[in-house]
mmCIF file of C-alpha atoms in Angstrom:
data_model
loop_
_atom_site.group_PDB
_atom_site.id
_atom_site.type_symbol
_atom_site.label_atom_id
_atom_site.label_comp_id
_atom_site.label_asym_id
_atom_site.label_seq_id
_atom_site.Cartn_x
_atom_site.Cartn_y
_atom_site.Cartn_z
ATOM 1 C CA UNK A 1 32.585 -40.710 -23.839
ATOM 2 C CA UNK A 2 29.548 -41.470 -23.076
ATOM 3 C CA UNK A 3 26.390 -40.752 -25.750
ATOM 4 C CA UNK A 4 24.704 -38.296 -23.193
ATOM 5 C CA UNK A 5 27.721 -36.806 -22.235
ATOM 6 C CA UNK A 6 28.414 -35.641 -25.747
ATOM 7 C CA UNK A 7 24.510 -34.298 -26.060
ATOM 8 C CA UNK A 8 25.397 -32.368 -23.199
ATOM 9 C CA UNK A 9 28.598 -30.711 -24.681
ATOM 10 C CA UNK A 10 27.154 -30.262 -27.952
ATOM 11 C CA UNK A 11 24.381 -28.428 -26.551
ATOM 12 C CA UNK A 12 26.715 -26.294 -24.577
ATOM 13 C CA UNK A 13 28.615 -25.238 -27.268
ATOM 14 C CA UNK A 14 25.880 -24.537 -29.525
ATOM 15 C CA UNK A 15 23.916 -22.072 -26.878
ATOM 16 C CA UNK A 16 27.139 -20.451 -26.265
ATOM 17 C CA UNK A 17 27.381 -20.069 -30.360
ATOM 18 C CA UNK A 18 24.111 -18.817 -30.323
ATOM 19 C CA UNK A 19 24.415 -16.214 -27.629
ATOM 20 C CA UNK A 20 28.156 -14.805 -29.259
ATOM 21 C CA UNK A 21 26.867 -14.149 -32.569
ATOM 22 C CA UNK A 22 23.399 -12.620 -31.385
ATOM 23 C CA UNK A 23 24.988 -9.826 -28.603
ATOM 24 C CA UNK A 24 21.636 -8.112 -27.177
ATOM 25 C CA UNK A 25 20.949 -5.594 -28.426
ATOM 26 C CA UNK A 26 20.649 -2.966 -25.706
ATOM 27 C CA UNK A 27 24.130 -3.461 -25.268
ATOM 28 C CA UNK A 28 25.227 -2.267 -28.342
ATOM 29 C CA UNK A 29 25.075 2.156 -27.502
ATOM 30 C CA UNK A 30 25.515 3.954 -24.998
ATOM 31 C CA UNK A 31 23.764 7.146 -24.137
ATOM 32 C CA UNK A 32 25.806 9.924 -23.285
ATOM 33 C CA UNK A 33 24.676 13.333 -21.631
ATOM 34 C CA UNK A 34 26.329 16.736 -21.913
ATOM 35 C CA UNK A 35 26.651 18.720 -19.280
ATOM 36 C CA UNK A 36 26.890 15.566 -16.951
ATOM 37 C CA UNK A 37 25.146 16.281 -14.000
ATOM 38 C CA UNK A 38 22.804 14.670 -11.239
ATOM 39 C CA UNK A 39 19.674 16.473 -12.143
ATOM 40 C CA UNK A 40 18.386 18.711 -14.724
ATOM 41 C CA UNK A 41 15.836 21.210 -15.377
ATOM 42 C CA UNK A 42 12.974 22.311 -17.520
ATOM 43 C CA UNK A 43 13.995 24.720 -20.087
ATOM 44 C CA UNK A 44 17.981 23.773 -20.088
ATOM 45 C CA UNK A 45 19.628 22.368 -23.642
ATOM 46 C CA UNK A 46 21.099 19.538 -23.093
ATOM 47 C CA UNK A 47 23.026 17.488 -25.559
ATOM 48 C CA UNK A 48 22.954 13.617 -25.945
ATOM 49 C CA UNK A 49 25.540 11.326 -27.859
ATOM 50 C CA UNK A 50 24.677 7.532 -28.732
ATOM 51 C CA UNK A 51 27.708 5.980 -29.492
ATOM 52 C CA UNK A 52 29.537 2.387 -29.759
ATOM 53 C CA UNK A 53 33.226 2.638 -30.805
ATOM 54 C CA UNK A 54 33.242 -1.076 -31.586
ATOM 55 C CA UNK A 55 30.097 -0.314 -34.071
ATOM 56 C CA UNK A 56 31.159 -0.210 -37.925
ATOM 57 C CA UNK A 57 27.659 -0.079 -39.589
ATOM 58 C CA UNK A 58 25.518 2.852 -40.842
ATOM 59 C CA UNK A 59 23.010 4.357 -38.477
ATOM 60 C CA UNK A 60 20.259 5.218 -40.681
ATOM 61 C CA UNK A 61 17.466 6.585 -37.753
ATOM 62 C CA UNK A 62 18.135 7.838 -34.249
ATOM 63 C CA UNK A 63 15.006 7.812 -32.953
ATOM 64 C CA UNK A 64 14.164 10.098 -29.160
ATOM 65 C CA UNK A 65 11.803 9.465 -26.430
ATOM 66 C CA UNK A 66 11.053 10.586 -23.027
ATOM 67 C CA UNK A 67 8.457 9.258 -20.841
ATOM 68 C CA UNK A 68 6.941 8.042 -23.927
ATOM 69 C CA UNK A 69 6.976 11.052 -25.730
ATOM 70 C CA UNK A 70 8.425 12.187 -28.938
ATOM 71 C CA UNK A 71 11.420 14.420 -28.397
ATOM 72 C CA UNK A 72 12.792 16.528 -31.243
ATOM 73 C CA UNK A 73 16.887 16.496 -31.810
ATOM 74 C CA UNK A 74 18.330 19.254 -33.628
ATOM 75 C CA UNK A 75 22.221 18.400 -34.250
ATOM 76 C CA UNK A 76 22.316 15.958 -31.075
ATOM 77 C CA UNK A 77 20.979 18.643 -28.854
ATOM 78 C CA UNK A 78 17.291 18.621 -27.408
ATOM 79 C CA UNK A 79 15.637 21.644 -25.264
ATOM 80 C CA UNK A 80 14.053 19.746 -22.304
ATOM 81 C CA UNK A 81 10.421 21.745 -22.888
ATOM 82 C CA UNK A 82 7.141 20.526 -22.267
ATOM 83 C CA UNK A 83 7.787 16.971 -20.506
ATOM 84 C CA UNK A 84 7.044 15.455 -17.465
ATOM 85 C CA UNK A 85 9.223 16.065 -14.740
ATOM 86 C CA UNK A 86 10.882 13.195 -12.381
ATOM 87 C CA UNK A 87 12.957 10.555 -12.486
ATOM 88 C CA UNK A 88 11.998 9.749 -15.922
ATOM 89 C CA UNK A 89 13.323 7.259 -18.298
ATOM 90 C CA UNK A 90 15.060 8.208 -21.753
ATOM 91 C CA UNK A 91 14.750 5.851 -24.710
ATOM 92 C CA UNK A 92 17.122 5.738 -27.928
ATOM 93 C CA UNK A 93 16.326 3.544 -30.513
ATOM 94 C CA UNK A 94 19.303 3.304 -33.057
ATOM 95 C CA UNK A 95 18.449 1.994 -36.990
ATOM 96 C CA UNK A 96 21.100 1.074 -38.910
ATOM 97 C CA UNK A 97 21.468 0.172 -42.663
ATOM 98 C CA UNK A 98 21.500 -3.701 -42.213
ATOM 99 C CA UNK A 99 17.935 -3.092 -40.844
ATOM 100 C CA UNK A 100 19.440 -4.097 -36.991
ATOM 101 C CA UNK A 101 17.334 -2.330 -34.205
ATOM 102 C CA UNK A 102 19.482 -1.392 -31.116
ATOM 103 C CA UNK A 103 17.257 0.327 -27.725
ATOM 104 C CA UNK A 104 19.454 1.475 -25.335
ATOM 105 C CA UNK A 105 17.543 3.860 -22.367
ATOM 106 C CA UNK A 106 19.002 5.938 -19.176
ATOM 107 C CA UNK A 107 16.775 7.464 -16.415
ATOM 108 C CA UNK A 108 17.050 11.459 -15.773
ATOM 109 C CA UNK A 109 16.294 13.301 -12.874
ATOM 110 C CA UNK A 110 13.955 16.466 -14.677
ATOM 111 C CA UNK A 111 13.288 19.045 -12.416
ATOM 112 C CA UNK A 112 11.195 22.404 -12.321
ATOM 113 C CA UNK A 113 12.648 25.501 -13.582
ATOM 114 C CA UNK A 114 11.403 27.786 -10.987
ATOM 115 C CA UNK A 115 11.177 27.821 -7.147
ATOM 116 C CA UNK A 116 7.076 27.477 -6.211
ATOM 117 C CA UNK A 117 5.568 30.813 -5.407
ATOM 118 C CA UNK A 118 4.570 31.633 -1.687
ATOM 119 C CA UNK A 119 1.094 32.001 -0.092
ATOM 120 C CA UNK A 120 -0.919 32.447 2.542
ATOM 121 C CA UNK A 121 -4.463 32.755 3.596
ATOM 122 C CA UNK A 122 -7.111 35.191 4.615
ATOM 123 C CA UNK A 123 -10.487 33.842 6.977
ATOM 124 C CA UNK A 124 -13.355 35.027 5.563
ATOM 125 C CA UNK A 125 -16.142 32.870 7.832
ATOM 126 C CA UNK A 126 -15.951 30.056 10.412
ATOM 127 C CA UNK A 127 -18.501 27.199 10.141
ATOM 128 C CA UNK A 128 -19.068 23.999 12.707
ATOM 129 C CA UNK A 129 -18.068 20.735 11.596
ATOM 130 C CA UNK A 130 -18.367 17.572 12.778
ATOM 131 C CA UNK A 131 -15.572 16.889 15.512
ATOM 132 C CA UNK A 132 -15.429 13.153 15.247
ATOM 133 C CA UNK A 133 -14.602 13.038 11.298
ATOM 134 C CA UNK A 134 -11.910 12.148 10.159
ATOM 135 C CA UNK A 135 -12.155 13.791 6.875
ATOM 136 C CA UNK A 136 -10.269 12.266 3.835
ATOM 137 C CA UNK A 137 -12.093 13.968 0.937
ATOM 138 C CA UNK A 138 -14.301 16.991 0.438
ATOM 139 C CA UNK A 139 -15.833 18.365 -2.589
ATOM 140 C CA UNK A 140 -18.679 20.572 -2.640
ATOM 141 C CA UNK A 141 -21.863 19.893 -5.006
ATOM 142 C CA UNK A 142 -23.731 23.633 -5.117
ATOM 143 C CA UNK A 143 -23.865 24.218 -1.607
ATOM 144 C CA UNK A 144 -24.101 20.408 -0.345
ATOM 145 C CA UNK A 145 -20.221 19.057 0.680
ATOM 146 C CA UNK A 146 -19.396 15.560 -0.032
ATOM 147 C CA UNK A 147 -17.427 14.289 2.396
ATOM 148 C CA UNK A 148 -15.569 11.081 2.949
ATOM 149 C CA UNK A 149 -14.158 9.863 6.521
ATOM 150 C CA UNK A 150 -11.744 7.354 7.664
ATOM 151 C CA UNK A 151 -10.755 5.206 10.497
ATOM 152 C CA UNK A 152 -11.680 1.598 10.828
ATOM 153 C CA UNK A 153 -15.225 1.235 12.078
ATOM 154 C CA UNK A 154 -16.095 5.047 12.084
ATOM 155 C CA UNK A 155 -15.461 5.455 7.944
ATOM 156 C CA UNK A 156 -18.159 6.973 6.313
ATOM 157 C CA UNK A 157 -19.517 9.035 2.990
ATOM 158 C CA UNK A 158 -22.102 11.731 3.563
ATOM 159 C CA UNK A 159 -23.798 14.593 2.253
ATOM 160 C CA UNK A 160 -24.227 17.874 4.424
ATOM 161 C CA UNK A 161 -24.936 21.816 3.991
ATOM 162 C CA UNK A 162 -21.841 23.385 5.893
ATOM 163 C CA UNK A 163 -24.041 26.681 5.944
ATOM 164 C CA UNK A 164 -26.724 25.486 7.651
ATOM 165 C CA UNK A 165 -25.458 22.323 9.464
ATOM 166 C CA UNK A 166 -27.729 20.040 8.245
ATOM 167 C CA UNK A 167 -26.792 16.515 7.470
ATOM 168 C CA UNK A 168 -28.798 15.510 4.403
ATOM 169 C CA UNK A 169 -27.343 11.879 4.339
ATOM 170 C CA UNK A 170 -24.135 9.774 5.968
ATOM 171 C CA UNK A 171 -23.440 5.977 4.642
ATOM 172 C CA UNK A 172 -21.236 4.275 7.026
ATOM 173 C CA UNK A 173 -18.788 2.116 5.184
ATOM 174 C CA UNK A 174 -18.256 -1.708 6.455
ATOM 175 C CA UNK A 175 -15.783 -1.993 9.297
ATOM 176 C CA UNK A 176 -13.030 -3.450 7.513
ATOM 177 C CA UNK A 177 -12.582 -0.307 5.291
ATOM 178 C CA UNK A 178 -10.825 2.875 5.987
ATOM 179 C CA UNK A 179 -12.211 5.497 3.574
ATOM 180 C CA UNK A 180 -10.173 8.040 1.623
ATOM 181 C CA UNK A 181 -10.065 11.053 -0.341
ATOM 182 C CA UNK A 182 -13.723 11.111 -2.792
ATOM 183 C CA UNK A 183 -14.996 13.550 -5.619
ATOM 184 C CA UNK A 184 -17.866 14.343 -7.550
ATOM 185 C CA UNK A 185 -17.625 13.052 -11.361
ATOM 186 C CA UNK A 186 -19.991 12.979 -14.243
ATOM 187 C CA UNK A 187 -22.920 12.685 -11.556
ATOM 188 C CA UNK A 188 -21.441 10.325 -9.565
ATOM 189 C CA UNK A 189 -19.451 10.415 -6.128
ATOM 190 C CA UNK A 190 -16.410 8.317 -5.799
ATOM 191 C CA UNK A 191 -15.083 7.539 -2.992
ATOM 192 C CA UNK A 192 -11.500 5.066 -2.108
ATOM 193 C CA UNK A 193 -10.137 3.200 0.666
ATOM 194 C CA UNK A 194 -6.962 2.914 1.769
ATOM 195 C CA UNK A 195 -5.181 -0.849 1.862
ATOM 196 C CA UNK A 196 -7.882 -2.147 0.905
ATOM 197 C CA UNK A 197 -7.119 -1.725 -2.766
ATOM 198 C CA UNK A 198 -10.492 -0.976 -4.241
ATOM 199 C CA UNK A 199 -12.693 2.344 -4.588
ATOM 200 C CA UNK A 200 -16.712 3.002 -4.854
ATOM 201 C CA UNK A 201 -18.894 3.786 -7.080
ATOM 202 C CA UNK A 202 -22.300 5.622 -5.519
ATOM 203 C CA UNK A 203 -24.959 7.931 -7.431
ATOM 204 C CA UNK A 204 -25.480 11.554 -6.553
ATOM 205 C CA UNK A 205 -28.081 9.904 -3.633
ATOM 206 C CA UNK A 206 -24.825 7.952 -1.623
ATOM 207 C CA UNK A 207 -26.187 4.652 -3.275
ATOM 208 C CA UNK A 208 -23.919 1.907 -4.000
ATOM 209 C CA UNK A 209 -23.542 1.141 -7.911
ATOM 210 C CA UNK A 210 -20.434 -0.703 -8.145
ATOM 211 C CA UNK A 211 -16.560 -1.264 -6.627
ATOM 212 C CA UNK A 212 -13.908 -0.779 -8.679
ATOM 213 C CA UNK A 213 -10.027 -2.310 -8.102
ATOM 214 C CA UNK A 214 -6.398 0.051 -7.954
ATOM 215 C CA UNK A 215 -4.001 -1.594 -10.182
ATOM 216 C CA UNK A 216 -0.164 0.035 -10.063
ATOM 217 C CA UNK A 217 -0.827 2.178 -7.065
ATOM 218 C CA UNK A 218 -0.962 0.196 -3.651
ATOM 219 C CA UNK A 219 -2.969 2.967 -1.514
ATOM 220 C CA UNK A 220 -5.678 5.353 -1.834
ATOM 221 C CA UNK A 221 -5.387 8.798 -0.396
ATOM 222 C CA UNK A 222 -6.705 11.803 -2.876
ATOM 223 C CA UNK A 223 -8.902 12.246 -5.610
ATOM 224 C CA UNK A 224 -10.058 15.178 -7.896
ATOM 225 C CA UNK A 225 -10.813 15.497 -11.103
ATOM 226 C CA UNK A 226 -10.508 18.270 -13.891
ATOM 227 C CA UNK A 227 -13.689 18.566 -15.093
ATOM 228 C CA UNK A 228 -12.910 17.157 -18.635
ATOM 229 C CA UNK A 229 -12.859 13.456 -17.862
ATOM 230 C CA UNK A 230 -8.840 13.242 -16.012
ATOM 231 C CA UNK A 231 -9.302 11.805 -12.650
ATOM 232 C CA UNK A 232 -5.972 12.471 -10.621
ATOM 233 C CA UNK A 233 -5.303 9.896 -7.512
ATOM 234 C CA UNK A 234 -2.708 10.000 -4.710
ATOM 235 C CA UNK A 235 -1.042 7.208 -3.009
ATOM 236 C CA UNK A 236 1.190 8.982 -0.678
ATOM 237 C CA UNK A 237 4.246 8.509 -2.769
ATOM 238 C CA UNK A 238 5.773 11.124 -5.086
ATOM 239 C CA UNK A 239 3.071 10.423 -7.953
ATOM 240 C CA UNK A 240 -0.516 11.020 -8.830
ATOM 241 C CA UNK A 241 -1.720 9.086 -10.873
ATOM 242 C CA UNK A 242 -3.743 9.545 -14.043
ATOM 243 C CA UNK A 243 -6.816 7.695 -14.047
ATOM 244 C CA UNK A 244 -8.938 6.058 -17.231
ATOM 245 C CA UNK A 245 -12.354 7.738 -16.685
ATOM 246 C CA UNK A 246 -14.321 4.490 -17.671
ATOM 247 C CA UNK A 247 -12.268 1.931 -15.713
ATOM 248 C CA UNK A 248 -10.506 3.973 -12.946
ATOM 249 C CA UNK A 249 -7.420 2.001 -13.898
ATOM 250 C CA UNK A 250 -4.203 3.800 -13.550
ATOM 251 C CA UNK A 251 -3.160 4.942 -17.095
ATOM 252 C CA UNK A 252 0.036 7.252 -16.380
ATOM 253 C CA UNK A 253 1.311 9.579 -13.486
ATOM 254 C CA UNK A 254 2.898 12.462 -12.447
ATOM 255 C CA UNK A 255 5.547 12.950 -9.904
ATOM 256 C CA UNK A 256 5.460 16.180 -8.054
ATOM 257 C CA UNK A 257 8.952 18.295 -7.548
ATOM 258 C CA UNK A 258 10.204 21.623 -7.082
ATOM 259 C CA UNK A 259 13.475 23.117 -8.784
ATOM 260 C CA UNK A 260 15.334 20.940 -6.261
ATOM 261 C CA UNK A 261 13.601 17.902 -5.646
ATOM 262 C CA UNK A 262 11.161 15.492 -5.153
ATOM 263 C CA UNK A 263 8.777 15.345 -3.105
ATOM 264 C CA UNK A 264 5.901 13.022 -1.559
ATOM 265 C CA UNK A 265 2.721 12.521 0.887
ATOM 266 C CA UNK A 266 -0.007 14.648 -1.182
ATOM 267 C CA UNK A 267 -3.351 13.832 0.518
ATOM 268 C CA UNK A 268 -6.441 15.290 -0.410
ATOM 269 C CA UNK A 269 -6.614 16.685 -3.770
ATOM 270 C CA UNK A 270 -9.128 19.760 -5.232
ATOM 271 C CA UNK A 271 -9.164 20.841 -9.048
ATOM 272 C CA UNK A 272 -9.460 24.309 -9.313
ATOM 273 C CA UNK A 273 -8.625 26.988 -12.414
ATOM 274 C CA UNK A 274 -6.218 24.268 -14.418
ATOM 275 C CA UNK A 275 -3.840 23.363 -11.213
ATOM 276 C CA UNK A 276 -4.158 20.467 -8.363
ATOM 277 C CA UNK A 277 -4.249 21.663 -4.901
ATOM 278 C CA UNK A 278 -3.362 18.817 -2.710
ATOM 279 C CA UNK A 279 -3.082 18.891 1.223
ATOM 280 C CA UNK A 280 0.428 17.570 2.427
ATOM 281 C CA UNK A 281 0.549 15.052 5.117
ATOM 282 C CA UNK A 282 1.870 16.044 8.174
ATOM 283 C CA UNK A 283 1.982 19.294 6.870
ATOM 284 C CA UNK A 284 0.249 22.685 7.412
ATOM 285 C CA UNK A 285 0.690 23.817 3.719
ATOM 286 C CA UNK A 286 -1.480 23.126 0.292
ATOM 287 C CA UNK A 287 0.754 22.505 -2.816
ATOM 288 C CA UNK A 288 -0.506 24.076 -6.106
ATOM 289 C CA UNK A 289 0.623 21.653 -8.752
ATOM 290 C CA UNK A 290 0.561 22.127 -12.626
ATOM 291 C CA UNK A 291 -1.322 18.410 -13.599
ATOM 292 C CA UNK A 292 0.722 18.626 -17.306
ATOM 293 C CA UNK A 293 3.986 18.021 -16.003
ATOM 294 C CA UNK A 294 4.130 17.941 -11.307
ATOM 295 C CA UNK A 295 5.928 20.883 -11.023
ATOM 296 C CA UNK A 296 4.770 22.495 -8.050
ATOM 297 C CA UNK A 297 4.277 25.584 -8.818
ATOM 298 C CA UNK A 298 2.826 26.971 -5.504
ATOM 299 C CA UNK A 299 2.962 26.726 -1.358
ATOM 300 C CA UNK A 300 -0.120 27.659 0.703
ATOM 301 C CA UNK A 301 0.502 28.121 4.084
ATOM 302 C CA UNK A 302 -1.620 27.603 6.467
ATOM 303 C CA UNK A 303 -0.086 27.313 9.908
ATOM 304 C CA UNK A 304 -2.496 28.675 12.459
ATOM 305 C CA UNK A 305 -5.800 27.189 11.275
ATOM 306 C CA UNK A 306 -5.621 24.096 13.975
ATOM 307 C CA UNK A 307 -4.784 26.161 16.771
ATOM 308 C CA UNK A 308 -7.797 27.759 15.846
ATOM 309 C CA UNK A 309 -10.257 24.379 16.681
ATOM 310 C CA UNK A 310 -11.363 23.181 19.796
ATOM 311 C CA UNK A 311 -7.629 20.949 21.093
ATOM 312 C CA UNK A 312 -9.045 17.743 21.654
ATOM 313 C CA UNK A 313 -7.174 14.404 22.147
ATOM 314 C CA UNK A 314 -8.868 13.277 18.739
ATOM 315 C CA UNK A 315 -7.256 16.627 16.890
ATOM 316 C CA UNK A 316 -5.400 15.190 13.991
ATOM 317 C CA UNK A 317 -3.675 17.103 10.642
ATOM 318 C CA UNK A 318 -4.806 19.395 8.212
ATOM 319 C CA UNK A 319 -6.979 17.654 5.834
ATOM 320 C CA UNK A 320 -9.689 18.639 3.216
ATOM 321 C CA UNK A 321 -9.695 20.839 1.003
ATOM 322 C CA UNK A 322 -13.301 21.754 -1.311
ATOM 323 C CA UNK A 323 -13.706 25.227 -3.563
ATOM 324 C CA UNK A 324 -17.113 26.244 -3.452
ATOM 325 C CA UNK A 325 -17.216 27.973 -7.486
ATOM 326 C CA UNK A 326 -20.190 30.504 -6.852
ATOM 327 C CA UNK A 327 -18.497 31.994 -4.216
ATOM 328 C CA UNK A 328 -14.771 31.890 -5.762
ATOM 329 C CA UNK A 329 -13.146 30.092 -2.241
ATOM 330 C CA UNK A 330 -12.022 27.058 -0.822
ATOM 331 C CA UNK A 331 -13.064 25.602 2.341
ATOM 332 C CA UNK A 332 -10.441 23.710 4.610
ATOM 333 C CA UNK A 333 -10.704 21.600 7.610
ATOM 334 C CA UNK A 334 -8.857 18.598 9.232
ATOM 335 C CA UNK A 335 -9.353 15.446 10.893
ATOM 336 C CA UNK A 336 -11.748 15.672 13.686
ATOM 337 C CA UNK A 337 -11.605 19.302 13.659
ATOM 338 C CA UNK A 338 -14.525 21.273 15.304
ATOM 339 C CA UNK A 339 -14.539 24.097 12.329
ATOM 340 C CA UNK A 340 -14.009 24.421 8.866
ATOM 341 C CA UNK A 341 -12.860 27.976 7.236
ATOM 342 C CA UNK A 342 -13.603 29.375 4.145
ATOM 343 C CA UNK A 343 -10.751 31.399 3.115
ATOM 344 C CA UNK A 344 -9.084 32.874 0.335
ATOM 345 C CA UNK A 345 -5.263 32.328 -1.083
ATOM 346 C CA UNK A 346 -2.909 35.330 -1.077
ATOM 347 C CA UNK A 347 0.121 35.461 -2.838
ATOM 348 C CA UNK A 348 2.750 36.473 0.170
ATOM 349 C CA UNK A 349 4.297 39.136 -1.077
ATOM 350 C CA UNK A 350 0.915 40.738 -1.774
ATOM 351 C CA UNK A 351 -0.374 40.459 1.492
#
């Protein structure tokens, strides 16, 4: 045999030695859920086994977390209170008395534990707005609205009194970006684009300060944020994500669902009184979301407000959404509708 051949073998043998006596580890437990279902929901008990019939240690340590947070087991059984809700991922991590580390994780399905509550709307005044924007973000400043548009070529960010009419200020953006959903934070307006992966910085005056980059999220369609220094972003996918208020980078996110699913496409977002309102693509209806853990927690509808517009060929979706604090109501409009309405929120089965 030749001298190379033998490296060969020798070299075989040993990784194959190596990789028998050092199993990975994540293979050691298994997690095990009781009831066994698809899907669970805030408030249930459920209770979770680790286990490996072939282990003949001492487990010192079970150690719980869920979306990277601490759970608390109480004789294997942990109430699922106060997480975030989604497909979310589970992590054990087993210590045992030889000082051997075992991780083992499983993705649930957490959903809300009530069905969203029902509203509707009531007109209280009718103002003109501009019938070629295409409005992606709105956000008032006293009485001035900041608003961004889109489409390529015709995005823009300006600065107008819906009261009066009067346009104090509009920045076109460059023709290769489409603009997005904007907000008003710590005296500055930021505004994002959509594919083109990167947001703007202006002062209170629409002037340019700096661009910033998205990182995990691939789009740019909402933006609010909570007055506190959390900056909430949508991306048209079932999250919003959690923003670092220095960097804009995405830190964590929530994914929004009901007591029976999950669910997508929230556009244009508004912070109001502790919950998210966000606009739903395609949709006539506002979701009210709780920003601590996605559950929605509330349906606007708003069918009837387009038919309400002048029916143009441009006449696009229900879009923007701005709450005007003095005078405790939200304005809403759409793309390249002729009016916007300031209206107030009535739970249905109060109307």
């Amino acid at each position: 045999m030749k001298l190379q051949q033998l490296i060969c073998i020798l070299s075989f043998l040993l990784i194959g030695a190596c990789k028998n006596a050092n199993p990975p580890k994540q293979d050691a437990f298994n997690i095990e859920l009781y009831p066994k279902k698809k899907e669970y929901h805030i408030g249930e008990t459920l209770q979770i086994k680790v286990v490996n019939p072939k282990f003949e240690g001492k487990i010192v340590k079970i150690s719980y977390q869920f979306h990277h947070q601490e759970l608390v087991v109480t004789n294997e059984n942990i109430v699922l209170k106060n997480l975030m809700l989604g497909k979310q991922p589970l992590e054990v991590t087993v210590y045992t008395d030889k000082g051997e580390v075992y991780k083992v994780r499983k993705e649930i399905l957490l959903l809300a534990g009530q069905a969203p509550k029902l509203y509707t709307y009531k007109i209280l005044n009718e103002y003109p707005h501009d019938k070629q924007a295409y409005t992606q973000g709105l956000e008032f400043i006293g009485d001035t609205l900041v608003e961004s548009t889109g489409q390529y070529r015709e995005s823009s960010i300006r600065k107008w009194n819906p009261f009066t009419g009067e346009m104090y200020k509009n920045v076109p953006l460059q023709a290769m970006y489409f603009g997005e959903g904007a907000t008003v934070f710590r005296d500055k307006i930021i505004q994002l684009t959509w594919r083109e992966n990167i947001g703007f910085v202006y002062d209170t005056q629409l002037k340019l300060l700096k661009i910033f980059s998205y990182n995990k999220s691939k789009e740019g369609w909402g933006l609010c944020h909570n007055g506190s220094g959390k900056l909430y972003k949508s991306d048209g996918s079932e999250k919003i994500w959690i923003l670092n208020p220095n960097t804009f980078e995405e830190v964590d996110s929530l994914q929004l669902c009901t007591n029976k699913s999950i669910f997508t496409n929230a556009n244009e977002l508004e912070f109001v009184d502790g919950k998210i309102y966000a606009n739903t693509y395609l949709k006539d209806g506002i979701m009210i979301i709780n920003p601590n853990n996605g559950a929605i927690e509330g349906v606007v509808d708003v069918r009837g407000l387009k038919e309400k517009v002048e029916q143009t060929p441009d006449l696009d979706v229900l879009n923007g959404i701005a709450y005007h604090a003095r005078r405790s109501t939200f304005f809403i409009t759409g793309k390249n509708w002729s009016k916007i309405f300031e209206v107030v929120f009535i739970e249905a089965n109060n109307k």
